[in-house]
Coordinates of C-alpha atoms in Angstrom, one line a residue:
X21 CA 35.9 103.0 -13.3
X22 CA 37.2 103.9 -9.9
X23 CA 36.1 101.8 -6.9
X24 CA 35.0 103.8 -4.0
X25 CA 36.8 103.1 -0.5
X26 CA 37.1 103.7 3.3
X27 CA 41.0 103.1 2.7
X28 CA 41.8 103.6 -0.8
X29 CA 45.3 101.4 0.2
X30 CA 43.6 98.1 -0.3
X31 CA 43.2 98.3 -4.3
X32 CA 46.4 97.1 -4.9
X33 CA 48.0 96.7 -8.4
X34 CA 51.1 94.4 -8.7
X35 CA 52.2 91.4 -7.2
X36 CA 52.8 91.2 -3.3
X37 CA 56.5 89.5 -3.5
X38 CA 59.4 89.7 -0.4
X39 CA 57.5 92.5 1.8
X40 CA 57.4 94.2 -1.5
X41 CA 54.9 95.6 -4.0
X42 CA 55.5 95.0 -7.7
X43 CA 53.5 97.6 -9.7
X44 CA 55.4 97.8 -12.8
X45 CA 56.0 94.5 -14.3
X46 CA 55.9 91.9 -17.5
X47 CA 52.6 92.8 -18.6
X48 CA 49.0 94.1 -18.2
X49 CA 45.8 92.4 -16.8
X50 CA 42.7 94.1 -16.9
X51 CA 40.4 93.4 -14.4
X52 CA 36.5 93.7 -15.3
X53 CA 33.2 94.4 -13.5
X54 CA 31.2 91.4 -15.2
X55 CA 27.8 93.2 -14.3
X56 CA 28.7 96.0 -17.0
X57 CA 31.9 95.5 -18.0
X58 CA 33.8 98.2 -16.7
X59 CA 37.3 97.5 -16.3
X60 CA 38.0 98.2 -12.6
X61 CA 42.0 97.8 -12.2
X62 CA 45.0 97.1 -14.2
X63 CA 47.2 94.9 -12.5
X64 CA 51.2 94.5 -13.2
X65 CA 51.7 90.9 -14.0
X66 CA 54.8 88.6 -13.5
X67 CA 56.5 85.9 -15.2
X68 CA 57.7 82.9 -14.5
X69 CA 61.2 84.4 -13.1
X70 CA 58.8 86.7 -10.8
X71 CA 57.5 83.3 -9.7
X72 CA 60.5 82.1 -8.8
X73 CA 61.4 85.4 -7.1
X74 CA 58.5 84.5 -4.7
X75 CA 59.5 80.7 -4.2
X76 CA 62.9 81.9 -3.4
X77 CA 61.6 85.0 -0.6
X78 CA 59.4 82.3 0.7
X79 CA 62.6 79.4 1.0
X80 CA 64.3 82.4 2.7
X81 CA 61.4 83.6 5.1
X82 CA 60.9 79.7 6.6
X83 CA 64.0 79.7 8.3
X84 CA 62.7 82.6 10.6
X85 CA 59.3 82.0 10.7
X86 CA 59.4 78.1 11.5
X87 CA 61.4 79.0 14.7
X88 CA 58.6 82.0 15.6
X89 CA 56.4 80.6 18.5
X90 CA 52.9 79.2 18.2
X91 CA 51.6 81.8 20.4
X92 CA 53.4 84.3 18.7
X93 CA 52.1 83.3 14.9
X94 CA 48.6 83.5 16.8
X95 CA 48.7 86.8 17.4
X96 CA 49.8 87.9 14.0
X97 CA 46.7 85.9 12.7
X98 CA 44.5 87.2 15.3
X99 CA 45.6 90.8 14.1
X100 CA 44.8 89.3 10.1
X101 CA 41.3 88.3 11.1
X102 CA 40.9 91.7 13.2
X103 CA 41.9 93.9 10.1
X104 CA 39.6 91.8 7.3
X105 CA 36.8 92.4 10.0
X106 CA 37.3 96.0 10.6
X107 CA 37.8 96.6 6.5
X108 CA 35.1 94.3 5.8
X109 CA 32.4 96.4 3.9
X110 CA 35.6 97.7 1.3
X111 CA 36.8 93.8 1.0
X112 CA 33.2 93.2 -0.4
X113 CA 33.2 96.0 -2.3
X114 CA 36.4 94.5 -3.9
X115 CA 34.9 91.0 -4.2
X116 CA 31.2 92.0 -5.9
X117 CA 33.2 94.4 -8.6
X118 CA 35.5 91.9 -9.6
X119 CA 33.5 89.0 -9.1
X120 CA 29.8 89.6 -9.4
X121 CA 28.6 88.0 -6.0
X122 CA 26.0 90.2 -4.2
X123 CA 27.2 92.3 -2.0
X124 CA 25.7 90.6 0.6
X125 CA 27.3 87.1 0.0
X126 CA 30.7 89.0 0.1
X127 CA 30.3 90.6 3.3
X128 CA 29.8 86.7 4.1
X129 CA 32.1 85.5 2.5
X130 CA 34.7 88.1 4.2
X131 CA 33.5 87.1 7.5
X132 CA 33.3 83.2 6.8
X133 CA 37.5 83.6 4.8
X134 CA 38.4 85.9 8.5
X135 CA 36.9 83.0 10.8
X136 CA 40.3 80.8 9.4
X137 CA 42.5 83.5 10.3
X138 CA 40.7 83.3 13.8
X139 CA 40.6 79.4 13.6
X140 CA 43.5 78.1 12.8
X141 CA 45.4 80.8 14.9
X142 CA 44.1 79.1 17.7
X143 CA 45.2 75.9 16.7
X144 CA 48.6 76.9 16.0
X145 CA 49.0 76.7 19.8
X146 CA 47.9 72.7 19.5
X147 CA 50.2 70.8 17.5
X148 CA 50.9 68.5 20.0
X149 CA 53.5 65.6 19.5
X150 CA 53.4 61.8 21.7
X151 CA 55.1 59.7 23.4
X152 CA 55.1 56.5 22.2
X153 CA 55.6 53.8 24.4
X154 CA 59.6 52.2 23.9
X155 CA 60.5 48.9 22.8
X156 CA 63.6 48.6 26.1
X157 CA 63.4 49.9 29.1
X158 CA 66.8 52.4 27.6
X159 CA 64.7 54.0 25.0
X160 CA 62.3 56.5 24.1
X161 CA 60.2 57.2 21.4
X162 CA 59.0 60.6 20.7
X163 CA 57.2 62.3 17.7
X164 CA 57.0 65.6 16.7
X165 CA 55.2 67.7 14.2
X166 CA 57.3 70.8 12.0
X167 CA 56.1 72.6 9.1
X168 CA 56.3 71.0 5.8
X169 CA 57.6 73.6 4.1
X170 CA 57.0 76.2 1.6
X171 CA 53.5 76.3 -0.1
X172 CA 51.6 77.0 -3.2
X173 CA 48.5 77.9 -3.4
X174 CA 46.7 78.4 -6.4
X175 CA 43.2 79.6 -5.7
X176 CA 39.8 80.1 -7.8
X177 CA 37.6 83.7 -9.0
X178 CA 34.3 82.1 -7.4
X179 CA 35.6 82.5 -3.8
X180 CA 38.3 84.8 -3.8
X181 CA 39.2 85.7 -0.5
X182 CA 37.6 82.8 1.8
X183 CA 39.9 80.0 -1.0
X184 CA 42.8 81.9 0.0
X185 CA 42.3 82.4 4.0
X186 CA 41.4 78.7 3.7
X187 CA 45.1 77.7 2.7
X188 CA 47.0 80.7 3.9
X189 CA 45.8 80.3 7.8
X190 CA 46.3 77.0 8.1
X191 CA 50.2 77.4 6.7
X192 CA 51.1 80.0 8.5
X193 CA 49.5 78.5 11.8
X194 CA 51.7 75.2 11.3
X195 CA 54.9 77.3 10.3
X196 CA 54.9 77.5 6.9
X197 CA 55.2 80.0 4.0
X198 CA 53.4 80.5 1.0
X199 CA 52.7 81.8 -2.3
X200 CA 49.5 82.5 -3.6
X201 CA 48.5 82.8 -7.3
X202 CA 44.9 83.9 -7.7
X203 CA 42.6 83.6 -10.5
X204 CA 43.3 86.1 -12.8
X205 CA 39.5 87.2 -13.2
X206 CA 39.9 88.2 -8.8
X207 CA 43.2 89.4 -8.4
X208 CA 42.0 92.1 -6.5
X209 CA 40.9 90.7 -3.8
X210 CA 43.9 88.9 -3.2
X211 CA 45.9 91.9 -3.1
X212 CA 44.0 93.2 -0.6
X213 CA 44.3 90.2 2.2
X214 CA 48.2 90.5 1.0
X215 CA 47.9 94.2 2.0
X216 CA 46.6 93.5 5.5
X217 CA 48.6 90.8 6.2
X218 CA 51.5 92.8 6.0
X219 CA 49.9 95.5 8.1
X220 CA 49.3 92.3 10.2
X221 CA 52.8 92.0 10.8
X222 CA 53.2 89.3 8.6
X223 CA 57.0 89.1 8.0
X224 CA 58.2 89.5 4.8
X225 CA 58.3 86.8 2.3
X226 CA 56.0 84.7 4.2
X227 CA 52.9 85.4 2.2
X228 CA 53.7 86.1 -1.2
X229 CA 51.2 87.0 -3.9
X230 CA 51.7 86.4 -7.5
X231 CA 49.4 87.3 -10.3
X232 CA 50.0 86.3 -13.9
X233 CA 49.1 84.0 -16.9
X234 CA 49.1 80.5 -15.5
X235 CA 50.8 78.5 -18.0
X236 CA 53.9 80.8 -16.3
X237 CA 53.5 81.0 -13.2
X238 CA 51.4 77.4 -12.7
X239 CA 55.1 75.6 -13.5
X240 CA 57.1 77.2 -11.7
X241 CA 55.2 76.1 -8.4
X242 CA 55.0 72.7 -9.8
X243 CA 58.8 72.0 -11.1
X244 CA 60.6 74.4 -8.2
X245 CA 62.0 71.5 -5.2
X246 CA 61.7 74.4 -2.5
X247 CA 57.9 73.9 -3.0
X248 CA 57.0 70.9 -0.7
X249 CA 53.4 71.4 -0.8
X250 CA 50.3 72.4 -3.1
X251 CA 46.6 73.1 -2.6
X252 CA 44.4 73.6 -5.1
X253 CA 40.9 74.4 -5.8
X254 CA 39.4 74.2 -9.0
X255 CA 38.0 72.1 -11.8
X256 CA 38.8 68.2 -11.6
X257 CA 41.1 68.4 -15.1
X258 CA 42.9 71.5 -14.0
X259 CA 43.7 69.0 -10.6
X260 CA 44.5 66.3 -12.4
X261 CA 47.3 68.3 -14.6
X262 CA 48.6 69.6 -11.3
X263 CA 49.1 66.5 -9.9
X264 CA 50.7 64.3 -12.6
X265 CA 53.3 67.8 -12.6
X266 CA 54.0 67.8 -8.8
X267 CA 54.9 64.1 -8.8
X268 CA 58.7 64.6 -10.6
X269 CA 59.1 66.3 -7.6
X270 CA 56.8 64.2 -5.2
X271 CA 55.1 67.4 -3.9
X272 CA 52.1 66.6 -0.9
X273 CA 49.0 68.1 -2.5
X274 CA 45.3 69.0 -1.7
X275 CA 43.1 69.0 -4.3
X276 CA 39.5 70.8 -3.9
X277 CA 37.8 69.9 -7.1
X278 CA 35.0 69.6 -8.8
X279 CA 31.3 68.2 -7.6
X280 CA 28.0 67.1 -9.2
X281 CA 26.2 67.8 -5.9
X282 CA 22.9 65.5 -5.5
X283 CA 20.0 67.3 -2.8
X284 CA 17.8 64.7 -2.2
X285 CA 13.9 65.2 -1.2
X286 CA 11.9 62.5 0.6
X287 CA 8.8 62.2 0.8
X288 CA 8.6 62.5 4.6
X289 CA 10.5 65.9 4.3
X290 CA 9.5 69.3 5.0
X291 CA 8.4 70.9 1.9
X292 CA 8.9 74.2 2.9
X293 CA 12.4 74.1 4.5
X294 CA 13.4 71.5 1.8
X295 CA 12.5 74.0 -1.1
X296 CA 14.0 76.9 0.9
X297 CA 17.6 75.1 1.2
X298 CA 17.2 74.2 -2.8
X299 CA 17.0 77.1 -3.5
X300 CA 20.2 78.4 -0.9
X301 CA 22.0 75.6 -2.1
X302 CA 21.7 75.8 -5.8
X303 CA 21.5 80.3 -6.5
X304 CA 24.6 80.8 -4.1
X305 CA 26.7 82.8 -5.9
X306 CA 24.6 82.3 -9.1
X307 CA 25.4 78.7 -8.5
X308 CA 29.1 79.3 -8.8
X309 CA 30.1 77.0 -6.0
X310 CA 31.3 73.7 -6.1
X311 CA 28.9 72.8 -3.6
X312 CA 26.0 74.2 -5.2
X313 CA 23.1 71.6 -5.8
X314 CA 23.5 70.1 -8.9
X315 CA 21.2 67.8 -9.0
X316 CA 17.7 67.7 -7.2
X317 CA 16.1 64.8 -6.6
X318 CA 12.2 64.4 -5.7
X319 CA 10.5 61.1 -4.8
X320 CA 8.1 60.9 -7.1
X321 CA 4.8 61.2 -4.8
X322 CA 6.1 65.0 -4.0
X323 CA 7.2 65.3 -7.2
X324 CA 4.5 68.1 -8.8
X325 CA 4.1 69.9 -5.2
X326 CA 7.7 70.5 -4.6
X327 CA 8.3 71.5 -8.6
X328 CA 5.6 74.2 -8.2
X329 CA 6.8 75.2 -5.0
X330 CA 11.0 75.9 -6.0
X331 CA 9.3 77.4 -9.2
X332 CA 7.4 80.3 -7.4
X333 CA 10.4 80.4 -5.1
X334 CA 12.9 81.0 -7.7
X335 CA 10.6 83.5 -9.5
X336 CA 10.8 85.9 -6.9
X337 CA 14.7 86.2 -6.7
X338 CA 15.7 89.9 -8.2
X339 CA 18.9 89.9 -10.5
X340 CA 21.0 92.5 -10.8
X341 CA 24.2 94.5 -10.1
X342 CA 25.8 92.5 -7.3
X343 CA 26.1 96.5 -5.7
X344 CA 22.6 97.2 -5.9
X345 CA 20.1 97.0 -2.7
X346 CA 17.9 93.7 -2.7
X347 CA 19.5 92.2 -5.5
X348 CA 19.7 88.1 -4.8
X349 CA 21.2 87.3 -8.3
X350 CA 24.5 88.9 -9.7
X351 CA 26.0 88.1 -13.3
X352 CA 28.4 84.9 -14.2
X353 CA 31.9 85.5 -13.6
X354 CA 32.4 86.4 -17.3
X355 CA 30.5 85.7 -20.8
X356 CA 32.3 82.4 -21.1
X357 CA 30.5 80.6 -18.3
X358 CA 27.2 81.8 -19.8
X359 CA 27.7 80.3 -22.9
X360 CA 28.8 77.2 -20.7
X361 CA 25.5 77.0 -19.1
X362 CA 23.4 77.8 -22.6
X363 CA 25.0 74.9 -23.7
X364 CA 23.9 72.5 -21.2
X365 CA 20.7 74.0 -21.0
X366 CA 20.3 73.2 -24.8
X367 CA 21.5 70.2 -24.9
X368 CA 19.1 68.9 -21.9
X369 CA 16.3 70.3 -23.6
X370 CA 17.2 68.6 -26.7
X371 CA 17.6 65.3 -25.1
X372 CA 13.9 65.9 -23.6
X373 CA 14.0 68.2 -20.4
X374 CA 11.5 70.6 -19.8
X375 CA 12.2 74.0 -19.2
X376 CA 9.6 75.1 -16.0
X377 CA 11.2 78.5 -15.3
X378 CA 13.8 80.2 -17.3
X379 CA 16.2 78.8 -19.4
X380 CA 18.0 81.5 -21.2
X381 CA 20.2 84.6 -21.1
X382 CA 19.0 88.2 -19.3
X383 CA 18.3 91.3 -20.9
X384 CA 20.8 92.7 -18.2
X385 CA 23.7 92.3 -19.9
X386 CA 25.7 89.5 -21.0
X387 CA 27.0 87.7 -18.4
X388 CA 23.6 87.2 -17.1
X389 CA 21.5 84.2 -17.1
X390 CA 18.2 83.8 -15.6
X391 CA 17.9 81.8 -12.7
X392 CA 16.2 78.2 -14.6
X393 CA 14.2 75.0 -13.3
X394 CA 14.4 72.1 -15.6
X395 CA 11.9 69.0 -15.2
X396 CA 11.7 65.5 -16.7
X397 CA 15.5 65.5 -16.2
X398 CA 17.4 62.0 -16.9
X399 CA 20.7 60.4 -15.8
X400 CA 22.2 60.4 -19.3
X401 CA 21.4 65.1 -19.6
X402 CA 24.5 67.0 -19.8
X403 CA 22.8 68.6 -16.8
X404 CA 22.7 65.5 -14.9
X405 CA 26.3 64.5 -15.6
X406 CA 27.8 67.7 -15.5
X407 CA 28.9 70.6 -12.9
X408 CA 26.5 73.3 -13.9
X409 CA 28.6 76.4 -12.4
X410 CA 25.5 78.6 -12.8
X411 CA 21.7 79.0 -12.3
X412 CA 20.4 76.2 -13.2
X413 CA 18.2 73.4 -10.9
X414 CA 17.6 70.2 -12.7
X415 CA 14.7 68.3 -11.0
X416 CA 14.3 64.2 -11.3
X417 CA 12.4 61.8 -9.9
X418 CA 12.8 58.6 -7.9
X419 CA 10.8 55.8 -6.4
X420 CA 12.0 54.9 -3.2
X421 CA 15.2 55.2 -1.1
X422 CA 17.5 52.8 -2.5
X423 CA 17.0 54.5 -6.0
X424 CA 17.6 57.7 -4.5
X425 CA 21.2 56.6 -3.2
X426 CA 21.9 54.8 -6.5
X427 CA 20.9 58.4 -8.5
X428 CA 23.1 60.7 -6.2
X429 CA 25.8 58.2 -6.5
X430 CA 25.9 57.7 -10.2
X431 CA 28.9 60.2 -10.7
X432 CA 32.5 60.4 -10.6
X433 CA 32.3 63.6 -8.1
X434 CA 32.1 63.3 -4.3
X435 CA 32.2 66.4 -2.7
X436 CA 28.8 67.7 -1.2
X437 CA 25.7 66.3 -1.2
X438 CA 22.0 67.0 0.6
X439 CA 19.2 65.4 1.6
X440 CA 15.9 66.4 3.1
X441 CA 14.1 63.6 5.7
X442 CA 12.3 63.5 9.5
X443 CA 13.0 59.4 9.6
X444 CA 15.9 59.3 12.2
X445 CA 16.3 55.7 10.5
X446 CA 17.0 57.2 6.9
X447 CA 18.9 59.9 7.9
X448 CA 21.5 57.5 8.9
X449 CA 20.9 54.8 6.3
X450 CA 21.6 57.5 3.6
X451 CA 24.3 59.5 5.0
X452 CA 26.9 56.4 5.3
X453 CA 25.3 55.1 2.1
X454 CA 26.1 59.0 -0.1
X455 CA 29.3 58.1 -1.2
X456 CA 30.3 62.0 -0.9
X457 CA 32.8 63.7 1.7
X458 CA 30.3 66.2 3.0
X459 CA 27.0 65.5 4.1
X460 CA 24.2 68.2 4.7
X461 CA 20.9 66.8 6.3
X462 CA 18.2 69.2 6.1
X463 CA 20.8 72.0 5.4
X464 CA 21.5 73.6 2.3
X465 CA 24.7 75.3 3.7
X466 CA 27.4 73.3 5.3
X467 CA 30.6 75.2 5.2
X468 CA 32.2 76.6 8.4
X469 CA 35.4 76.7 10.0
X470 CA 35.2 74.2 11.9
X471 CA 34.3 71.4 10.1
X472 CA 36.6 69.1 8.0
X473 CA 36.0 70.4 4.0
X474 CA 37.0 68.2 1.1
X475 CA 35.7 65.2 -1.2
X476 CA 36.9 61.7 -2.0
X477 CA 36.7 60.4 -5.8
X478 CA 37.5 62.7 -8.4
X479 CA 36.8 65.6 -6.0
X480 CA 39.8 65.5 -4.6
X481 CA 41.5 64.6 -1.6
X482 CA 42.7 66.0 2.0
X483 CA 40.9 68.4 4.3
X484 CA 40.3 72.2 4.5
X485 CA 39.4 73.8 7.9
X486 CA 38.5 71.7 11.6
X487 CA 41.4 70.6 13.2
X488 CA 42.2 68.3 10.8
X489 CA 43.0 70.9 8.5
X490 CA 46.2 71.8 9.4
X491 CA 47.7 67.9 9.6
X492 CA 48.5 68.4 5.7
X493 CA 51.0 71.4 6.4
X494 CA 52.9 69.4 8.7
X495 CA 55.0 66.5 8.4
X496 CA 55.5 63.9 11.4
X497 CA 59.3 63.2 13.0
X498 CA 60.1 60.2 14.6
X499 CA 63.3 60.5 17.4
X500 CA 64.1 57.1 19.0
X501 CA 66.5 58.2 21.7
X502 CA 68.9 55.3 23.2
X503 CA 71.4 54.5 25.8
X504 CA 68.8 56.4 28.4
X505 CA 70.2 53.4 30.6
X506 CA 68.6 53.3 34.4

């Protein structure tokens, strides 16, 4: 299959490594349309000494770029963001073949990954240092703020250019370098943001792509010492693994991981708006987000009306090829995370959960699954303790408010969470009481680049986008000057 382009330059094949393309290499990896199949592109794969290759153009590039000025790396983000806007409709194009998002949600997502190239290139010009009062009269204390140093960034298929804009602008902006190793199911897109930011005037070896097996390149991010820094997004046992192997070297790292997102619904709430952002929330990207609702939670006096109501709602969304017109539902990522979500379909059904709408695979193809609604769904359901990743809206019920908190708490995860209301009182009483690092009140979508984006718990740690996003690329110097006698 051949994917059709404005500018046929951003289908790249081979890693991005030193201001240089790398189309022949150590292997072979297929990428494939998972609405039919089709393999799109075969990209040139590297090793672990191709990794390293990377590490060592980005160690070389800091010494240049560090000393650029703040204005200056503005403008060559401001040029980034320009160029992902003006090639925006063949980005998407990119992002729904490989990935299976509508086409729709990846002209978003394009849009939503170029607003950090904007973002953050204005914040470059704001790293501001203090003055800290002295402890004599012949001193003075001063802090400054300098890049941390080179960066890894390993990124995930279900957002595959905003995951990358959301490390990448935010390093570059404080200073740093970095290499990027996508997932290998979205490589493509990748590729393509490496292609305009050289065209960005990007100098070469600050942003370095790599694309490969994992258990090859993965440890050579971790072991190498010119790697001071890693952000990750992904599943919480991938994190965990990436942490215990960046502490040898005592490496900072961000972790975006997993979430078992609750979306509460009070009985005070709008029905209508409350269904609407359920279903947002939880068919995004075929529920492929790690903010997705997870688990929706009804009080049990709204209980029937607000089932009946996410059921007809749900009914009417039309799957399909991401590619085609209207289509509101693409396929999974691949025919692995179908069988994922069968499996925790069955095994909720098994322990008791109804199925209202749903509940199996599409005629389609195989790496569909029909947007479900389960009922009668209990705390101890694989659905309930579980991140979904896919279709799937498991409805409970609660009594009052205090059993609501206690529900959406009952997890390990603490990245999103929702909750419907029109008492002033509750929305404050539950927002500090959802032990979660985002909060959406009636809102099923939260993400934007100007807002702090992380979890606490076993979602992770530190901060993507806002202005606090960029205080994890940068380290803090402290210069005590003496002898400054009157």
């Amino acid at each position: 299959m051949t994917l059709t382009l404005s500018d046929s330059e951003l289908l790249r094949k081979g890693s991005y490594i030193a201001g240089a393309w790398r189309e022949q290499g150590v292997g072979v990896l297929a990428v494939a349309n998972p609405a039919n199949g089709n393999v799109i592109a075969e990209v040139a794969t590297v090793d672990r000494a191709g990794t390293e290759a990377a590490i060592a153009a980005a160690h070389d590039a800091m010494t240049s770029w560090r000393e650029v000025p703040a204005k200056v790396r503005a403008q060559v983000l401001r040029r980034w963001f320009d160029l992902m806007m003006a090639h925006q409709e063949d980005l998407a194009v990119i992002m729904t073949t490989e990935q299976g998002k509508t086409l729709a949600e990846s002209r978003g997502e394009v849009a939503y990954g170029a607003s950090f190239m904007e973002w953050f290139g204005e914040q470059a010009k704001r790293i501001d240092g203090d003055v800290i009062p002295a402890p004599s009269a012949d001193k003075r204390v001063i802090c400054i703020k300098q890049p941390i140093g080179v960066v890894a960034a390993i990124t995930p298929w279900n957002f595959p250019n905003a995951m990358i804009a959301r490390k990448a602008a935010p390093a570059l902006a404080a200073g740093c370098t970095i290499v990027i190793k996508p997932a290998s199911e979205t490589p493509l897109s990748a590729l393509a943001m490496a292609e305009l930011a050289e065209r960005a005037g990007v100098p070469a070896g600050v942003v370095n792509v790599v694309v490969g097996s994992s258990s090859e390149i993965g440890p050579a991010l971790t072991d190498s010492p010119l790697v001071r820094k890693l952000t990750f997004t992904g599943s919480t046992e991938v994190g965990r693994r990436l942490e215990q192997a960046c502490s040898v070297t005592l490496k900072r790292t961000s972790m975006e991981l997993g979430g078992n997102a609750p979306f509460i619904v009070f009985e005070d709430a709008d029905l209508d708006a409350a269904v609407q952002g359920a279903v947002v929330s939880k068919y995004r990207n075929s529920g492929q987000t790690c903010v997705c609702t997870n688990r929706i939670l009804v009080q049990d006096s709204i209980h029937d009306e607000f089932v009946s109501r996410l059921v007809a709602a749900t009914a009417e969304l039309k799957m399909g090829n991401g590619l085609d017109e209207g289509v509101q539902q693409g396929p999974l990522v691949n025919v692995g995370a179908v069988g994922d979500v069968e499996q925790l379909v069955q095994r909720s059904t098994e322990a008791g959960a109804h199925i209202a709408l749903g509940g199996a695979r599409s005629d389609l193809g195989p790496c569909y699954y029909q947007p479900t609604v389960l009922t009668g769904v209990t705390p101890d359901m694989a659905v309930f303790r579980n991140e979904i990743f896919g279709p799937v809206a498991p409805v409970t019920a609660f009594r009052d408010e205090a059993e609501a908190i206690a529900l959406a708490n009952d997890t390990e995860f603490g990245l999103a969470s929702y909750f419907y209301t029109r008492d002033i009182g509750r929305v404050w009483r539950v927002a500090e009481a959802l032990d979660y690092g985002m909060v959406g009140i009636n809102e099923g979508i939260i993400s934007n680049e100007m807002a702090p984006f992380g979890g606490v718990k076993a979602s992770g740690s530190g901060r993507e986008g806002s202005k606090y996003g960029i205080d994890d690329y940068l380290e803090i110097k402290y210069i005590l000057m003496g002898g400054l006698d009157r």
